[in-house]
């Protein structure tokens, strides 16, 4: 199962095992932003957040060491009743999240480069930048693998 579907018509589906699927809008540069946050999380061995607009609403996923926590809330910044907030948890390690992100973005770099781009942007430049970020993410995944096995938990 993919964590992120291939982008199509300005939308991509985000789903982790056992939780609802969320349609993410082109308003966020999912590929670039999520890779940057994943790189930072692995470099620092620190939980990180990724986000996406649902139109309406927004989704925030906190990627922790052993689990991912999903929060879906309304767009307005006023008080939100707890009953209107969706909170979900998926058992997925930070390393596994990063691996799935790498696989899903790598499978359609061109599509992801154009996902949140305007028609006058240099897509070939965005593809090159995404490929560089993906190489760095892949290297970090290999370097950090040992921290996520049962014998070497770092927390």
Coordinates of N, CA and C in Angstrom, one line a residue:
X1 N 0.8 -1.2 0.0 CA 0.0 0.0 0.0 C 0.9 1.2 0.0
X2 N 0.5 2.2 -0.8 CA 1.2 3.5 -0.9 C 0.7 4.3 0.3
X3 N 1.6 5.2 0.8 CA 1.3 6.2 1.8 C 0.7 7.4 1.1
X4 N 1.3 7.7 -0.1 CA 0.8 8.8 -0.9 C 0.6 8.3 -2.3
X5 N -0.6 8.6 -2.8 CA -0.9 8.2 -4.2 C -0.2 9.1 -5.1
X6 N -0.1 8.7 -6.4 CA 0.5 9.6 -7.4 C -0.5 10.8 -7.5
X7 N 0.1 12.0 -7.6 CA -0.7 13.2 -7.7 C -1.5 13.2 -9.0
X8 N -2.8 13.7 -8.9 CA -3.6 13.7 -10.1 C -4.6 14.9 -9.9
X9 N -4.6 15.8 -10.9 CA -5.5 16.9 -10.9 C -5.4 17.8 -9.7
X10 N -4.2 17.9 -9.1 CA -4.0 18.8 -8.0 C -4.3 18.1 -6.6
X11 N -4.5 16.8 -6.6 CA -4.9 16.1 -5.4 C -4.0 14.9 -5.3
X12 N -3.7 14.5 -4.0 CA -3.0 13.2 -3.7 C -3.6 12.6 -2.5
X13 N -3.8 11.4 -2.4 CA -4.4 10.7 -1.3 C -3.2 10.3 -0.3
X14 N -3.4 10.6 1.0 CA -2.5 10.2 2.0 C -3.2 9.2 2.9
X15 N -2.6 8.1 3.2 CA -3.2 7.1 4.0 C -2.1 6.2 4.7
X16 N -2.2 6.0 6.0 CA -1.4 5.1 6.7 C -2.3 3.9 7.1
X17 N -1.6 2.7 7.3 CA -2.4 1.5 7.6 C -3.3 1.7 8.8
X18 N -4.6 1.4 8.6 CA -5.5 1.4 9.7 C -6.2 2.7 10.0
X19 N -5.9 3.7 9.2 CA -6.6 5.0 9.4 C -7.3 5.5 8.2
X20 N -8.1 6.5 8.3 CA -8.8 7.1 7.2 C -7.8 7.7 6.1
X21 N -8.3 7.8 4.9 CA -7.5 8.4 3.8 C -7.9 9.8 3.8
X22 N -6.9 10.7 3.4 CA -7.1 12.1 3.3 C -6.7 12.6 2.0
X23 N -7.5 13.4 1.3 CA -7.2 14.0 0.0 C -6.5 15.3 0.2
X24 N -5.2 15.4 -0.1 CA -4.4 16.5 0.1 C -4.4 17.4 -1.2
X25 N -4.5 18.7 -1.0 CA -4.5 19.7 -2.1 C -3.1 20.1 -2.5
X26 N -3.1 20.6 -3.8 CA -1.9 21.2 -4.3 C -1.4 22.4 -3.6
X27 N -2.2 23.0 -2.7 CA -1.8 24.2 -2.0 C -0.6 24.1 -1.2
X28 N -0.2 22.9 -0.9 CA 1.1 22.6 -0.2 C 2.0 21.8 -1.2
X29 N 3.3 22.1 -1.1 CA 4.3 21.4 -1.9 C 4.6 20.2 -1.1
X30 N 3.8 19.2 -1.2 CA 3.9 18.0 -0.3 C 5.3 17.4 -0.5
X31 N 5.7 17.1 -1.7 CA 6.9 16.3 -1.9 C 8.1 17.1 -1.3
X32 N 8.3 18.3 -1.6 CA 9.5 19.0 -1.2 C 9.4 19.3 0.3
X33 N 8.3 19.8 0.8 CA 8.1 20.1 2.2 C 8.3 18.8 3.1
X34 N 7.6 17.8 2.7 CA 7.7 16.5 3.5 C 9.0 15.9 3.5
X35 N 9.7 16.0 2.4 CA 11.1 15.4 2.4 C 12.0 16.3 3.3
X36 N 11.9 17.6 3.2 CA 12.7 18.5 4.0 C 12.5 18.1 5.5
X37 N 11.2 18.0 5.9 CA 11.0 17.7 7.3 C 11.5 16.3 7.7
X38 N 11.3 15.3 6.8 CA 11.8 14.0 7.1 C 13.4 14.0 7.2
X39 N 14.0 14.7 6.4 CA 15.5 14.8 6.5 C 15.9 15.4 7.8
X40 N 15.2 16.5 8.2 CA 15.5 17.1 9.5 C 15.3 16.1 10.6
X41 N 14.1 15.4 10.6 CA 13.8 14.4 11.6 C 14.9 13.3 11.8
X42 N 15.3 12.8 10.6 CA 16.3 11.7 10.7 C 17.7 12.3 11.1
X43 N 18.1 13.5 10.6 CA 19.4 14.1 10.9 C 19.5 14.3 12.4
X44 N 18.4 14.7 13.0 CA 18.4 15.1 14.5 C 17.8 14.0 15.3
X45 N 17.3 12.9 14.7 CA 16.6 11.9 15.5 C 15.5 12.5 16.4
X46 N 14.7 13.3 15.8 CA 13.7 14.1 16.5 C 12.3 14.0 15.8
X47 N 11.2 13.8 16.5 CA 9.9 13.8 15.8 C 9.7 15.1 15.0
X48 N 8.9 15.0 14.0 CA 8.6 16.1 13.1 C 7.1 16.1 12.6
X49 N 6.7 17.2 12.0 CA 5.3 17.3 11.5 C 5.3 17.5 10.0
X50 N 4.3 17.0 9.4 CA 4.0 17.3 8.0 C 2.6 17.7 8.0
X51 N 2.2 18.5 6.9 CA 0.8 19.0 6.9 C 0.3 19.0 5.5
X52 N -1.0 19.1 5.4 CA -1.6 19.3 4.1 C -3.0 19.9 4.2
X53 N -3.4 20.6 3.2 CA -4.7 21.2 3.1 C -5.7 20.2 2.5
X54 N -6.9 20.2 3.1 CA -7.9 19.2 2.6 C -9.0 19.9 1.8
X55 N -9.1 21.3 2.0 CA -10.1 22.1 1.3 C -11.5 21.5 1.4
X56 N -12.2 21.7 2.5 CA -11.8 22.5 3.6 C -11.1 21.7 4.7
X57 N -10.4 22.4 5.6 CA -9.7 21.7 6.7 C -8.3 21.5 6.4
X58 N -7.6 21.1 7.4 CA -6.2 20.8 7.3 C -5.8 19.5 8.1
X59 N -4.8 18.8 7.6 CA -4.3 17.6 8.3 C -2.9 17.9 8.7
X60 N -2.6 17.5 10.0 CA -1.3 17.6 10.5 C -0.9 16.2 11.0
X61 N 0.2 15.7 10.5 CA 0.7 14.4 10.9 C 2.0 14.6 11.7
X62 N 2.0 14.2 13.0 CA 3.2 14.2 13.8 C 3.9 12.8 13.7
X63 N 5.1 12.8 13.2 CA 5.8 11.5 13.0 C 6.7 11.4 14.2
X64 N 6.4 10.5 15.0 CA 7.2 10.3 16.2 C 8.1 9.1 16.0
X65 N 8.8 8.6 17.1 CA 9.7 7.5 16.9 C 9.0 6.2 16.5
X66 N 7.9 5.9 17.1 CA 7.2 4.6 16.9 C 5.8 4.7 16.3
X67 N 5.2 5.9 16.3 CA 3.9 6.1 15.8 C 3.7 7.4 15.0
X68 N 2.6 7.5 14.3 CA 2.2 8.7 13.6 C 0.9 9.1 14.2
X69 N 0.8 10.4 14.5 CA -0.5 11.0 15.1 C -1.1 12.0 14.1
X70 N -2.3 11.7 13.7 CA -3.0 12.5 12.7 C -4.0 13.4 13.4
X71 N -4.0 14.7 13.1 CA -5.0 15.6 13.5 C -5.6 16.3 12.3
X72 N -6.9 16.3 12.3 CA -7.6 17.0 11.2 C -8.5 18.0 11.9
X73 N -8.4 19.3 11.5 CA -9.1 20.4 12.1 C -9.7 21.3 11.0
X74 N -10.6 22.2 11.4 CA -11.2 23.2 10.5 C -10.1 24.2 10.1
X75 N -10.5 25.0 9.0 CA -9.6 26.0 8.6 C -9.6 27.2 9.5
X76 N -10.7 27.6 10.1 CA -10.7 28.8 10.9 C -9.9 28.6 12.1
X77 N -9.4 29.7 12.6 CA -8.6 29.7 13.8 C -9.3 30.0 15.1
X78 N -10.6 30.0 15.0 CA -11.4 30.2 16.2 C -11.5 28.9 17.1
X79 N -12.2 29.0 18.1 CA -12.3 27.8 19.0 C -12.9 26.7 18.2
X80 N -12.4 25.5 18.3 CA -12.9 24.3 17.7 C -13.4 23.3 18.7
X81 N -14.6 22.9 18.7 CA -15.1 21.9 19.6 C -14.3 20.6 19.4
X82 N -14.0 20.0 20.5 CA -13.2 18.7 20.4 C -13.9 17.7 19.5
X83 N -15.3 17.7 19.5 CA -16.0 16.8 18.7 C -15.8 17.0 17.2
X84 N -15.3 18.2 16.8 CA -15.0 18.5 15.4 C -13.6 18.2 15.0
X85 N -12.8 17.7 15.9 CA -11.4 17.4 15.6 C -11.2 15.9 15.4
X86 N -10.6 15.5 14.3 CA -10.3 14.1 14.1 C -8.9 13.8 14.6
X87 N -8.8 12.8 15.5 CA -7.4 12.4 15.9 C -7.3 10.9 15.7
X88 N -6.2 10.6 15.1 CA -6.0 9.1 14.7 C -4.5 8.8 14.9
X89 N -4.3 7.5 15.2 CA -2.9 7.1 15.4 C -2.6 5.9 14.5
X90 N -1.5 5.8 13.9 CA -1.0 4.7 13.1 C 0.3 4.2 13.6
X91 N 0.5 2.9 13.8 CA 1.7 2.4 14.2 C 2.7 2.3 13.0
X92 N 3.6 3.3 13.0 CA 4.6 3.4 11.9 C 5.7 4.2 12.4
X93 N 6.9 3.6 12.4 CA 8.1 4.3 12.9 C 8.5 5.4 12.0
X94 N 9.3 6.3 12.6 CA 9.8 7.4 11.8 C 10.6 6.9 10.6
X95 N 11.4 5.9 10.8 CA 12.1 5.3 9.7 C 11.2 4.8 8.6
X96 N 10.2 4.0 9.0 CA 9.3 3.5 8.0 C 8.5 4.6 7.2
X97 N 8.1 5.6 8.0 CA 7.4 6.8 7.3 C 8.4 7.3 6.2
X98 N 9.6 7.5 6.6 CA 10.6 8.1 5.6 C 10.8 7.2 4.4
X99 N 10.9 5.9 4.7 CA 11.0 4.9 3.6 C 9.8 5.0 2.6
X100 N 8.6 5.0 3.2 CA 7.4 5.1 2.3 C 7.4 6.4 1.5
X101 N 7.8 7.5 2.2 CA 7.8 8.8 1.5 C 8.8 8.7 0.4
X102 N 10.0 8.2 0.6 CA 11.0 8.0 -0.4 C 10.4 7.2 -1.6
X103 N 9.8 6.1 -1.3 CA 9.3 5.2 -2.4 C 8.2 5.9 -3.2
X104 N 7.3 6.5 -2.5 CA 6.1 7.1 -3.2 C 6.5 8.3 -4.0
X105 N 7.4 9.2 -3.5 CA 7.8 10.4 -4.3 C 8.7 9.9 -5.5
X106 N 9.6 8.9 -5.2 CA 10.5 8.4 -6.2 C 9.8 7.8 -7.4
X107 N 8.6 7.2 -7.1 CA 7.9 6.6 -8.2 C 7.3 7.5 -9.2
X108 N 7.2 8.8 -8.9 CA 6.6 9.8 -9.8 C 7.2 11.2 -9.5
X109 N 8.5 11.3 -9.7 CA 9.2 12.6 -9.4 C 8.6 13.7 -10.2
X110 N 8.4 13.4 -11.5 CA 7.9 14.5 -12.4 C 6.5 14.9 -12.0
X111 N 5.6 14.0 -11.6 CA 4.3 14.3 -11.2 C 4.3 15.2 -9.9
X112 N 5.2 14.8 -9.0 CA 5.3 15.6 -7.7 C 6.0 16.9 -7.9
X113 N 6.9 17.0 -8.9 CA 7.5 18.3 -9.2 C 6.4 19.3 -9.7
X114 N 5.5 18.8 -10.5 CA 4.4 19.6 -11.0 C 3.2 19.8 -10.1
X115 N 3.2 19.1 -9.0 CA 2.0 19.0 -8.2 C 1.5 20.4 -7.7
X116 N 2.4 21.2 -7.2 CA 2.0 22.5 -6.6 C 2.6 23.7 -7.4
X117 N 3.0 23.4 -8.7 CA 3.7 24.4 -9.5 C 2.7 25.2 -10.3
X118 N 3.1 26.4 -10.6 CA 2.3 27.2 -11.6 C 2.9 26.8 -13.0
X119 N 2.1 27.2 -14.0 CA 2.5 26.9 -15.3 C 3.8 27.5 -15.8
X120 N 4.2 28.6 -15.1 CA 5.4 29.3 -15.6 C 6.7 28.9 -14.8
X121 N 6.5 27.9 -13.9 CA 7.7 27.4 -13.1 C 8.5 26.4 -14.0
X122 N 9.8 26.4 -13.6 CA 10.8 25.5 -14.3 C 10.6 24.1 -13.7
X123 N 9.9 23.2 -14.3 CA 9.6 21.9 -13.7 C 10.9 21.1 -13.7
X124 N 11.7 21.2 -14.8 CA 13.0 20.4 -14.8 C 13.9 20.8 -13.6
X125 N 13.9 22.0 -13.2 CA 14.7 22.4 -12.0 C 14.1 21.9 -10.8
X126 N 12.8 21.8 -10.7 CA 12.2 21.2 -9.5 C 12.4 19.7 -9.5
X127 N 12.4 19.0 -10.6 CA 12.7 17.6 -10.7 C 14.1 17.4 -10.2
X128 N 15.1 18.1 -10.6 CA 16.5 18.0 -10.2 C 16.6 18.2 -8.7
X129 N 15.9 19.2 -8.2 CA 16.0 19.5 -6.7 C 15.4 18.3 -5.9
X130 N 14.2 17.8 -6.4 CA 13.6 16.7 -5.7 C 14.5 15.5 -5.7
X131 N 15.1 15.2 -6.9 CA 16.0 14.1 -7.0 C 17.2 14.2 -6.0
X132 N 17.7 15.4 -5.8 CA 18.8 15.6 -4.9 C 18.3 15.4 -3.4
X133 N 17.2 15.9 -3.1 CA 16.6 15.7 -1.8 C 16.3 14.2 -1.5
X134 N 15.8 13.5 -2.5 CA 15.6 12.1 -2.4 C 16.8 11.3 -2.2
X135 N 17.9 11.7 -2.8 CA 19.2 11.0 -2.6 C 19.7 11.2 -1.2
X136 N 19.5 12.4 -0.7 CA 19.9 12.7 0.7 C 19.1 11.9 1.7
X137 N 17.8 11.9 1.4 CA 16.8 11.1 2.3 C 17.2 9.6 2.3
X138 N 17.5 9.1 1.1 CA 17.9 7.7 1.0 C 19.1 7.4 1.8
X139 N 20.1 8.3 1.7 CA 21.4 8.1 2.5 C 21.1 8.1 4.0
X140 N 20.3 9.0 4.4 CA 19.9 9.1 5.9 C 19.2 7.9 6.3
X141 N 18.3 7.4 5.5 CA 17.5 6.2 5.9 C 18.5 5.1 6.2
X142 N 19.5 4.9 5.3 CA 20.5 3.8 5.5 C 21.4 4.1 6.7
X143 N 21.7 5.3 7.0 CA 22.6 5.7 8.1 C 21.8 5.5 9.4
X144 N 20.5 5.7 9.5 CA 19.7 5.7 10.7 C 19.1 4.3 11.0
X145 N 19.2 3.4 10.0 CA 18.5 2.1 10.2 C 18.8 1.5 11.5
X146 N 20.0 1.5 12.0 CA 20.4 0.8 13.2 C 19.6 1.4 14.4
X147 N 19.3 2.6 14.4 CA 18.6 3.2 15.6 C 17.2 2.7 15.7
X148 N 16.6 2.1 14.7 CA 15.2 1.7 14.8 C 15.1 0.2 14.9
X149 N 16.2 -0.6 15.1 CA 16.0 -2.0 15.3 C 15.8 -2.3 16.8
X150 N 15.3 -3.5 17.1 CA 15.0 -3.9 18.4 C 16.2 -3.9 19.4
X151 N 17.3 -4.1 18.9 CA 18.5 -4.2 19.8 C 19.1 -2.8 20.1
X152 N 18.8 -1.8 19.3 CA 19.5 -0.5 19.4 C 18.5 0.7 19.6
X153 N 17.5 0.6 20.3 CA 16.5 1.7 20.5 C 17.3 2.9 21.1
X154 N 17.1 4.0 20.6 CA 17.8 5.2 21.1 C 17.0 6.0 22.1
X155 N 15.8 5.6 22.4 CA 15.0 6.4 23.4 C 14.8 5.6 24.6

